[in-house]
Amino acid sequence: MRPRIALNIKSVEYEFIEEQFGSKSDLLFKSNPVHKKFPILLHKDKPICESNIIVEYIDEVWSSGPSILPADAHDRAVARFWAAYVDEKWFPNMKGVITAASEEEKNAAVDQLKMEGAYGEVSRGEDFFGGEKIGFVDIAFGSMLGWARAIQVMAGVKLLDEEKTPGLVKWAEKFSADPAVKDVLPEAEKLVEFSKLLSAKFKTAAASS
């Protein structure tokens, strides 16, 4: 989702090649022999791997379009910090909400999902983390919105709550409705079904091992 949103922001036409669940293509192995995972951006027959790195690459190569990373060096560092936080802290804790063995563990995982303060700090009162328009942190965090909504269905927990995270609730509505985003974010129902499929696959693999 992240590279696609970035390409949409830059108004760059691209071909989207989707991998089939449960298998990996020769193109994937050839393009990313180290990690053997997607997403991968192929530009001029050269691969660029890892979603946040791809977004930065897109921002640099198609520099004539709207900027994704801030112009100020300190602001760029802050944006990279929070984008890394989403992947290293927020996402694992979000998964913890689903895998929690008790209500106490679930509530503890939810309590670790802190982004409201970051939104207030980084956005400086504007609509997005990137200010008046979608930026690097918006893309990194916004790509999790589909899963956040799916978890609400699966675990009965609202990760974005009108009382506890009013700023993020408004941000999520505006982000999801943006033309660069609205056709990219998956529906929560589809992710719920995908989660069930993934769970069934892991159980089958565990039973056969």
Backbone as CSV, one residue per row, in Angstrom:
resi,resn,N_x,N_y,N_z,CA_x,CA_y,CA_z,C_x,C_y,C_z
1,MET,0.813,-1.210,0.000,0.000,0.000,0.000,0.854,1.270,0.000
2,ARG,1.919,1.257,0.780,2.722,2.478,0.916,3.292,2.968,-0.416
3,PRO,3.978,2.102,-1.190,4.482,2.575,-2.482,3.371,3.027,-3.423
4,ARG,2.243,2.346,-3.408,1.140,2.718,-4.303,0.580,4.088,-3.940
5,ILE,0.436,4.353,-2.649,-0.044,5.674,-2.215,0.952,6.749,-2.632
6,ALA,2.244,6.477,-2.446,3.271,7.451,-2.824,3.251,7.721,-4.320
7,LEU,3.119,6.686,-5.120,3.047,6.858,-6.574,1.808,7.639,-6.966
8,ASN,0.701,7.393,-6.287,-0.530,8.142,-6.565,-0.367,9.622,-6.226
9,ILE,0.299,9.890,-5.106,0.540,11.286,-4.718,1.355,12.006,-5.790
10,LYS,2.315,11.294,-6.368,3.181,11.874,-7.398,2.558,11.827,-8.794
11,SER,1.348,11.230,-8.897,0.657,11.083,-10.196,1.503,10.306,-11.197
12,VAL,2.144,9.247,-10.701,2.981,8.391,-11.549,2.179,7.158,-11.945
13,GLU,2.109,6.887,-13.235,1.424,5.681,-13.687,2.313,4.459,-13.439
14,TYR,1.694,3.348,-13.059,2.469,2.151,-12.753,1.623,0.905,-12.986
15,GLU,2.307,-0.203,-13.121,1.632,-1.488,-13.225,1.739,-2.188,-11.876
16,PHE,0.604,-2.614,-11.347,0.585,-3.302,-10.055,0.496,-4.805,-10.288
17,ILE,1.540,-5.521,-9.871,1.582,-6.978,-10.020,1.411,-7.596,-8.635
18,GLU,0.316,-8.298,-8.450,0.002,-8.866,-7.135,0.473,-10.309,-7.034
19,GLU,1.158,-10.613,-5.949,1.605,-11.980,-5.690,0.425,-12.835,-5.219
20,GLN,0.442,-14.106,-5.574,-0.597,-15.024,-5.125,-0.293,-15.498,-3.710
21,PHE,-1.326,-15.518,-2.870,-1.144,-15.947,-1.482,-0.647,-17.393,-1.422
22,GLY,0.385,-17.623,-0.616,0.902,-18.972,-0.438,2.001,-19.369,-1.397
23,SER,2.329,-18.484,-2.353,3.404,-18.796,-3.300,4.194,-17.531,-3.612
24,LYS,5.412,-17.723,-4.060,6.261,-16.597,-4.422,6.792,-16.809,-5.823
25,SER,6.686,-15.763,-6.623,7.046,-15.864,-8.029,8.561,-15.819,-8.233
26,ASP,8.983,-16.243,-9.417,10.403,-16.146,-9.781,10.846,-14.690,-9.821
27,LEU,9.920,-13.814,-10.241,10.240,-12.388,-10.301,10.554,-11.848,-8.907
28,LEU,9.801,-12.302,-7.904,10.049,-11.863,-6.527,11.418,-12.348,-6.053
29,PHE,11.724,-13.638,-6.262,13.020,-14.173,-5.838,14.175,-13.472,-6.538
30,LYS,13.977,-13.160,-7.820,15.025,-12.486,-8.585,15.208,-11.038,-8.116
31,SER,14.094,-10.382,-7.778,14.146,-8.958,-7.431,14.565,-8.709,-5.989
32,ASN,14.241,-9.650,-5.111,14.608,-9.496,-3.702,15.170,-10.805,-3.160
33,PRO,16.379,-11.191,-3.592,16.956,-12.480,-3.187,17.362,-12.528,-1.717
34,VAL,17.478,-11.383,-1.069,17.912,-11.354,0.333,16.754,-11.705,1.269
35,HIS,15.669,-10.904,1.217,14.539,-11.119,2.131,13.415,-11.960,1.507
36,LYS,13.403,-11.990,0.177,12.392,-12.773,-0.552,10.970,-12.395,-0.144
37,LYS,10.725,-11.095,-0.069,9.387,-10.634,0.282,9.075,-9.339,-0.465
38,PHE,7.792,-9.002,-0.478,7.344,-7.775,-1.138,6.955,-6.756,-0.070
39,PRO,6.802,-5.463,-0.438,6.731,-4.935,-1.803,8.105,-4.712,-2.435
40,ILE,8.073,-4.677,-3.758,9.261,-4.365,-4.551,8.842,-3.375,-5.632
41,LEU,9.614,-2.340,-5.795,9.397,-1.407,-6.901,10.445,-1.703,-7.969
42,LEU,9.985,-1.960,-9.187,10.894,-2.127,-10.315,10.868,-0.840,-11.130
43,HIS,11.989,-0.139,-11.152,12.093,1.120,-11.891,13.313,1.047,-12.796
44,LYS,13.070,1.139,-14.082,14.142,0.998,-15.072,14.842,-0.350,-14.909
45,ASP,14.037,-1.365,-14.642,14.500,-2.755,-14.490,15.398,-2.963,-13.267
46,LYS,15.390,-2.009,-12.353,16.177,-2.148,-11.135,15.237,-2.231,-9.935
47,PRO,15.444,-3.204,-9.034,14.540,-3.370,-7.888,14.908,-2.483,-6.705
48,ILE,13.887,-1.976,-6.049,14.029,-1.266,-4.774,13.108,-1.970,-3.796
49,CYS,13.622,-2.346,-2.617,12.874,-3.162,-1.664,12.627,-2.418,-0.346
50,GLU,11.665,-2.935,0.409,11.235,-2.414,1.709,10.371,-1.158,1.506
51,SER,9.174,-1.207,2.077,8.146,-0.203,1.765,8.566,1.234,2.058
52,ASN,9.117,1.514,3.247,9.490,2.890,3.562,10.650,3.382,2.702
53,ILE,11.571,2.472,2.380,12.687,2.836,1.494,12.155,3.158,0.096
54,ILE,11.178,2.385,-0.352,10.574,2.629,-1.662,9.894,4.002,-1.681
55,VAL,9.189,4.342,-0.614,8.503,5.637,-0.544,9.521,6.777,-0.627
56,GLU,10.630,6.643,0.094,11.664,7.675,0.028,12.251,7.767,-1.380
57,TYR,12.457,6.630,-2.014,12.982,6.605,-3.381,12.033,7.328,-4.329
58,ILE,10.747,7.037,-4.212,9.736,7.680,-5.060,9.763,9.189,-4.857
59,ASP,9.896,9.617,-3.606,9.908,11.043,-3.306,11.115,11.731,-3.931
60,GLU,12.252,11.037,-3.956,13.473,11.622,-4.515,13.468,11.615,-6.044
61,VAL,13.021,10.505,-6.641,13.078,10.369,-8.101,12.050,11.262,-8.784
62,TRP,10.827,11.289,-8.263,9.775,12.116,-8.857,9.605,13.381,-8.009
63,SER,10.673,14.143,-7.967,10.731,15.308,-7.080,9.851,16.462,-7.535
64,SER,9.377,16.425,-8.773,8.539,17.519,-9.269,7.127,17.455,-8.691
65,GLY,6.724,16.297,-8.188,5.403,16.155,-7.587,5.402,16.644,-6.153
66,PRO,4.260,16.572,-5.468,4.182,17.000,-4.063,5.195,16.255,-3.199
67,SER,5.861,16.973,-2.317,6.873,16.363,-1.453,6.218,15.463,-0.410
68,ILE,6.839,14.332,-0.146,6.343,13.398,0.866,7.118,13.567,2.165
69,LEU,8.428,13.664,2.066,9.268,13.925,3.238,9.437,15.435,3.427
70,PRO,9.538,15.895,4.673,9.700,17.335,4.917,11.009,17.874,4.340
71,ALA,11.035,19.155,4.041,12.239,19.797,3.512,13.281,20.007,4.613
72,ASP,12.823,20.271,5.831,13.727,20.529,6.953,14.363,19.230,7.440
73,ALA,15.674,19.253,7.684,16.410,18.041,8.073,15.897,17.448,9.379
74,HIS,15.625,18.300,10.367,15.124,17.799,11.652,13.736,17.196,11.500
75,ASP,12.879,17.850,10.730,11.536,17.334,10.493,11.593,15.986,9.765
76,ARG,12.555,15.835,8.853,12.715,14.551,8.157,13.110,13.460,9.145
77,ALA,14.022,13.797,10.060,14.464,12.824,11.060,13.295,12.409,11.958
78,VAL,12.480,13.371,12.352,11.307,13.078,13.190,10.322,12.181,12.440
79,ALA,10.115,12.482,11.163,9.195,11.676,10.349,9.701,10.234,10.233
80,ARG,10.994,10.073,10.017,11.572,8.725,9.915,11.466,7.987,11.253
81,PHE,11.623,8.708,12.345,11.507,8.104,13.669,10.114,7.515,13.869
82,TRP,9.080,8.300,13.569,7.712,7.829,13.807,7.294,6.756,12.804
83,ALA,7.819,6.821,11.595,7.540,5.760,10.618,8.143,4.438,11.100
84,ALA,9.361,4.513,11.659,9.998,3.309,12.211,9.233,2.818,13.435
85,TYR,8.739,3.744,14.244,7.963,3.385,15.432,6.710,2.596,15.051
86,VAL,6.069,3.001,13.983,4.866,2.293,13.520,5.185,0.825,13.245
87,ASP,6.287,0.576,12.554,6.648,-0.793,12.188,7.206,-1.594,13.361
88,GLU,7.998,-0.945,14.211,8.708,-1.666,15.261,7.918,-1.799,16.562
89,LYS,6.995,-0.868,16.811,6.251,-0.875,18.073,4.736,-0.971,17.869
90,TRP,4.198,-0.089,17.031,2.741,-0.015,16.915,2.165,-1.282,16.289
91,PHE,2.766,-1.742,15.204,2.243,-2.923,14.520,2.333,-4.186,15.382
92,PRO,3.474,-4.458,16.042,3.525,-5.636,16.918,2.488,-5.589,18.040
93,ASN,2.278,-4.399,18.626,1.276,-4.283,19.680,-0.140,-4.451,19.135
94,MET,-0.357,-4.006,17.898,-1.658,-4.209,17.270,-1.928,-5.702,17.091
95,LYS,-0.904,-6.448,16.657,-1.055,-7.899,16.538,-1.293,-8.530,17.903
96,GLY,-0.708,-7.937,18.937,-0.876,-8.447,20.286,-2.302,-8.383,20.772
97,VAL,-3.074,-7.438,20.241,-4.486,-7.335,20.611,-5.228,-8.592,20.173
98,ILE,-4.882,-9.112,19.005,-5.555,-10.302,18.465,-5.093,-11.570,19.180
99,THR,-3.797,-11.651,19.465,-3.232,-12.885,20.014,-3.306,-12.952,21.540
100,ALA,-3.807,-11.902,22.175,-3.872,-11.874,23.642,-4.695,-13.042,24.177
101,ALA,-4.167,-13.674,25.238,-4.845,-14.838,25.824,-5.898,-14.441,26.845
102,SER,-5.895,-13.179,27.270,-6.861,-12.718,28.267,-7.229,-11.264,28.004
103,GLU,-8.292,-10.808,28.659,-8.701,-9.409,28.533,-7.621,-8.484,29.070
104,GLU,-6.927,-8.943,30.125,-5.857,-8.137,30.710,-4.726,-7.928,29.707
105,GLU,-4.337,-8.996,29.009,-3.289,-8.891,27.995,-3.754,-8.022,26.835
106,LYS,-5.014,-8.176,26.454,-5.565,-7.378,25.357,-5.543,-5.896,25.709
107,ASN,-5.998,-5.561,26.912,-6.021,-4.159,27.337,-4.614,-3.591,27.447
108,ALA,-3.664,-4.429,27.865,-2.274,-3.981,27.966,-1.713,-3.666,26.584
109,ALA,-2.060,-4.497,25.591,-1.602,-4.264,24.215,-2.213,-2.983,23.657
110,VAL,-3.498,-2.773,23.934,-4.182,-1.558,23.459,-3.543,-0.312,24.062
111,ASP,-3.189,-0.392,25.345,-2.587,0.756,26.036,-1.241,1.153,25.432
112,GLN,-0.586,0.224,24.729,0.712,0.512,24.112,0.579,1.191,22.757
113,LEU,-0.645,1.276,22.258,-0.861,1.853,20.920,-1.003,3.366,21.032
114,LYS,0.114,4.035,21.174,0.134,5.480,21.392,0.558,6.212,20.121
115,MET,-0.371,6.933,19.518,-0.021,7.772,18.361,-0.734,9.124,18.401
116,GLU,-1.654,9.301,19.334,-2.382,10.570,19.421,-1.436,11.724,19.726
117,GLY,-0.528,11.502,20.694,0.430,12.547,21.039,1.368,12.866,19.889
118,ALA,1.785,11.816,19.182,2.668,12.016,18.029,1.963,12.823,16.950
119,TYR,0.671,12.532,16.756,-0.094,13.279,15.755,-0.135,14.762,16.099
120,GLY,-0.401,15.066,17.361,-0.445,16.468,17.773,0.884,17.162,17.608
121,GLU,1.971,16.439,17.921,3.312,17.017,17.831,3.752,17.236,16.387
122,VAL,3.578,16.201,15.556,4.113,16.248,14.194,3.231,17.077,13.261
123,SER,1.909,17.000,13.440,1.003,17.717,12.528,0.969,19.215,12.793
124,ARG,1.269,19.598,14.049,1.252,21.013,14.434,-0.087,21.674,14.131
125,GLY,-1.160,20.930,14.398,-2.498,21.488,14.240,-3.091,21.368,12.851
126,GLU,-2.331,20.816,11.913,-2.840,20.638,10.546,-3.582,19.295,10.432
127,ASP,-4.122,19.018,9.244,-4.932,17.812,9.042,-4.133,16.515,9.089
128,PHE,-2.883,16.569,8.642,-2.096,15.347,8.495,-0.786,15.434,9.281
129,PHE,-0.176,14.283,9.494,1.157,14.274,10.096,2.101,15.116,9.237
130,GLY,1.886,15.084,7.931,2.713,15.844,7.006,2.330,17.300,6.875
131,GLY,1.370,17.747,7.671,0.929,19.140,7.601,-0.384,19.278,6.851
132,GLU,-0.383,20.128,5.835,-1.604,20.346,5.063,-1.890,19.198,4.106
133,LYS,-0.875,18.389,3.824,-1.049,17.273,2.885,-0.405,16.002,3.443
134,ILE,-0.747,14.886,2.852,-0.225,13.599,3.292,1.293,13.547,3.164
135,GLY,1.946,13.053,4.226,3.401,12.947,4.226,3.868,11.539,4.572
136,PHE,5.128,11.434,4.929,5.786,10.144,5.158,5.134,9.349,6.291
137,VAL,4.873,10.005,7.423,4.270,9.313,8.566,2.832,8.931,8.257
138,ASP,2.130,9.791,7.553,0.751,9.461,7.161,0.708,8.161,6.368
139,ILE,1.622,8.025,5.421,1.653,6.819,4.581,2.014,5.596,5.421
140,ALA,3.019,5.745,6.283,3.458,4.614,7.116,2.349,4.161,8.060
141,PHE,1.752,5.105,8.776,0.718,4.771,9.753,-0.617,4.472,9.077
142,GLY,-0.917,5.221,8.032,-2.198,5.040,7.341,-2.354,3.677,6.707
143,SER,-1.237,3.055,6.346,-1.310,1.724,5.744,-1.806,0.682,6.745
144,MET,-1.841,1.036,8.033,-2.326,0.127,9.074,-3.821,0.278,9.337
145,LEU,-4.466,1.263,8.745,-5.853,1.553,9.079,-6.797,0.395,8.769
146,GLY,-6.556,-0.280,7.652,-7.406,-1.408,7.303,-7.373,-2.470,8.387
147,TRP,-6.163,-2.770,8.885,-6.015,-3.766,9.942,-6.601,-3.284,11.256
148,ALA,-6.462,-1.991,11.547,-7.049,-1.444,12.777,-8.565,-1.639,12.764
149,ARG,-9.181,-1.429,11.607,-10.629,-1.615,11.491,-11.011,-3.091,11.517
150,ALA,-10.150,-3.934,10.960,-10.407,-5.374,10.995,-10.336,-5.899,12.427
151,ILE,-9.405,-5.387,13.218,-9.268,-5.808,14.612,-10.496,-5.420,15.414
152,GLN,-11.090,-4.291,15.067,-12.329,-3.894,15.742,-13.408,-4.957,15.539
153,VAL,-13.436,-5.539,14.343,-14.407,-6.595,14.046,-14.028,-7.893,14.754
154,MET,-12.755,-8.262,14.709,-12.312,-9.550,15.236,-12.212,-9.581,16.756
155,ALA,-11.730,-8.486,17.340,-11.468,-8.474,18.787,-12.419,-7.579,19.562
156,GLY,-13.275,-6.847,18.863,-14.217,-5.967,19.545,-13.556,-4.793,20.239
157,VAL,-12.414,-4.362,19.705,-11.660,-3.263,20.306,-11.478,-2.149,19.283
158,LYS,-11.811,-0.933,19.672,-11.610,0.220,18.792,-10.231,0.802,19.080
159,LEU,-9.337,0.662,18.118,-7.992,1.195,18.302,-7.956,2.708,18.114
160,LEU,-8.892,3.210,17.334,-9.055,4.659,17.184,-10.416,5.011,17.768
161,ASP,-10.396,5.678,18.896,-11.607,5.936,19.662,-11.883,7.436,19.731
162,GLU,-13.162,7.807,19.558,-13.529,9.227,19.529,-13.174,9.952,20.826
163,GLU,-13.226,9.236,21.944,-12.935,9.866,23.234,-11.442,9.893,23.536
164,LYS,-10.754,8.760,23.268,-9.345,8.660,23.621,-8.414,9.217,22.548
165,THR,-8.808,9.077,21.295,-7.948,9.538,20.184,-8.759,10.357,19.178
166,PRO,-9.344,11.471,19.614,-10.201,12.265,18.707,-9.450,12.808,17.495
167,GLY,-8.187,13.174,17.698,-7.403,13.703,16.582,-7.172,12.646,15.522
168,LEU,-6.830,11.440,15.951,-6.557,10.354,15.006,-7.820,9.905,14.280
169,VAL,-8.951,9.975,14.956,-10.216,9.597,14.309,-10.489,10.523,13.122
170,LYS,-10.333,11.822,13.333,-10.545,12.796,12.256,-9.490,12.635,11.163
171,TRP,-8.242,12.406,11.601,-7.166,12.192,10.630,-7.467,10.981,9.751
172,ALA,-7.895,9.883,10.364,-8.154,8.645,9.628,-9.243,8.849,8.579
173,GLU,-10.262,9.614,8.904,-11.345,9.887,7.952,-10.814,10.655,6.744
174,LYS,-10.010,11.670,7.007,-9.471,12.494,5.916,-8.449,11.713,5.089
175,PHE,-7.620,10.937,5.755,-6.618,10.140,5.047,-7.290,9.126,4.135
176,SER,-8.261,8.416,4.664,-8.934,7.358,3.906,-9.693,7.905,2.705
177,ALA,-10.152,9.152,2.804,-10.943,9.746,1.733,-10.091,10.421,0.665
178,ASP,-8.792,10.540,0.906,-7.921,11.219,-0.058,-7.873,10.425,-1.373
179,PRO,-7.893,11.109,-2.514,-7.865,10.418,-3.812,-6.672,9.482,-3.999
180,ALA,-5.544,9.791,-3.363,-4.356,8.944,-3.503,-4.464,7.664,-2.679
181,VAL,-5.440,7.630,-1.779,-5.520,6.539,-0.799,-6.760,5.669,-0.956
182,LYS,-7.896,6.291,-1.249,-9.191,5.613,-1.095,-9.339,4.318,-1.892
183,ASP,-8.665,4.211,-3.035,-8.775,2.981,-3.829,-7.683,1.972,-3.501
184,VAL,-6.821,2.316,-2.544,-5.699,1.445,-2.185,-5.961,0.694,-0.879
185,LEU,-6.538,1.376,0.117,-6.787,0.744,1.408,-7.764,-0.418,1.265
186,PRO,-7.432,-1.573,1.804,-8.350,-2.716,1.719,-9.519,-2.573,2.688
187,GLU,-10.635,-3.178,2.356,-11.795,-3.170,3.234,-11.533,-4.081,4.433
188,ALA,-12.069,-3.685,5.586,-11.856,-4.446,6.811,-12.361,-5.877,6.674
189,GLU,-13.494,-6.041,5.998,-14.087,-7.381,5.848,-13.144,-8.331,5.098
190,LYS,-12.471,-7.819,4.087,-11.543,-8.645,3.318,-10.340,-9.044,4.169
191,LEU,-9.891,-8.134,5.016,-8.758,-8.442,5.883,-9.146,-9.446,6.960
192,VAL,-10.379,-9.389,7.433,-10.860,-10.373,8.399,-10.819,-11.764,7.777
193,GLU,-11.296,-11.873,6.537,-11.280,-13.159,5.844,-9.847,-13.627,5.588
194,PHE,-8.981,-12.687,5.229,-7.571,-13.030,5.001,-6.925,-13.525,6.291
195,SER,-7.258,-12.894,7.405,-6.717,-13.294,8.696,-7.131,-14.714,9.052
196,LYS,-8.371,-15.049,8.749,-8.855,-16.412,9.007,-8.100,-17.418,8.140
197,LEU,-7.874,-17.050,6.882,-7.139,-17.914,5.964,-5.707,-18.120,6.437
198,LEU,-5.090,-17.036,6.902,-3.713,-17.096,7.395,-3.628,-17.965,8.643
199,SER,-4.593,-17.803,9.542,-4.627,-18.585,10.769,-4.783,-20.074,10.470
200,ALA,-5.652,-20.397,9.523,-5.872,-21.788,9.143,-4.602,-22.399,8.541
201,LYS,-3.880,-21.596,7.763,-2.640,-22.085,7.157,-1.591,-22.388,8.220
202,PHE,-1.466,-21.502,9.226,-0.492,-21.721,10.283,-0.844,-22.953,11.112
203,LYS,-2.132,-23.139,11.358,-2.565,-24.305,12.138,-2.272,-25.598,11.384
204,THR,-2.470,-25.575,10.073,-2.184,-26.757,9.241,-0.693,-27.068,9.246
205,ALA,0.109,-25.995,9.133,1.568,-26.171,9.127,2.057,-26.707,10.471
206,ALA,1.461,-26.211,11.565,1.857,-26.661,12.903,1.472,-28.118,13.132
207,ALA,0.315,-28.500,12.604,-0.159,-29.867,12.795,0.686,-30.880,12.036
208,SER,1.245,-30.417,10.909,2.027,-31.338,10.067,3.501,-31.367,10.439
209,SER,3.919,-30.491,11.339,5.337,-30.431,11.715,5.657,-31.389,12.864
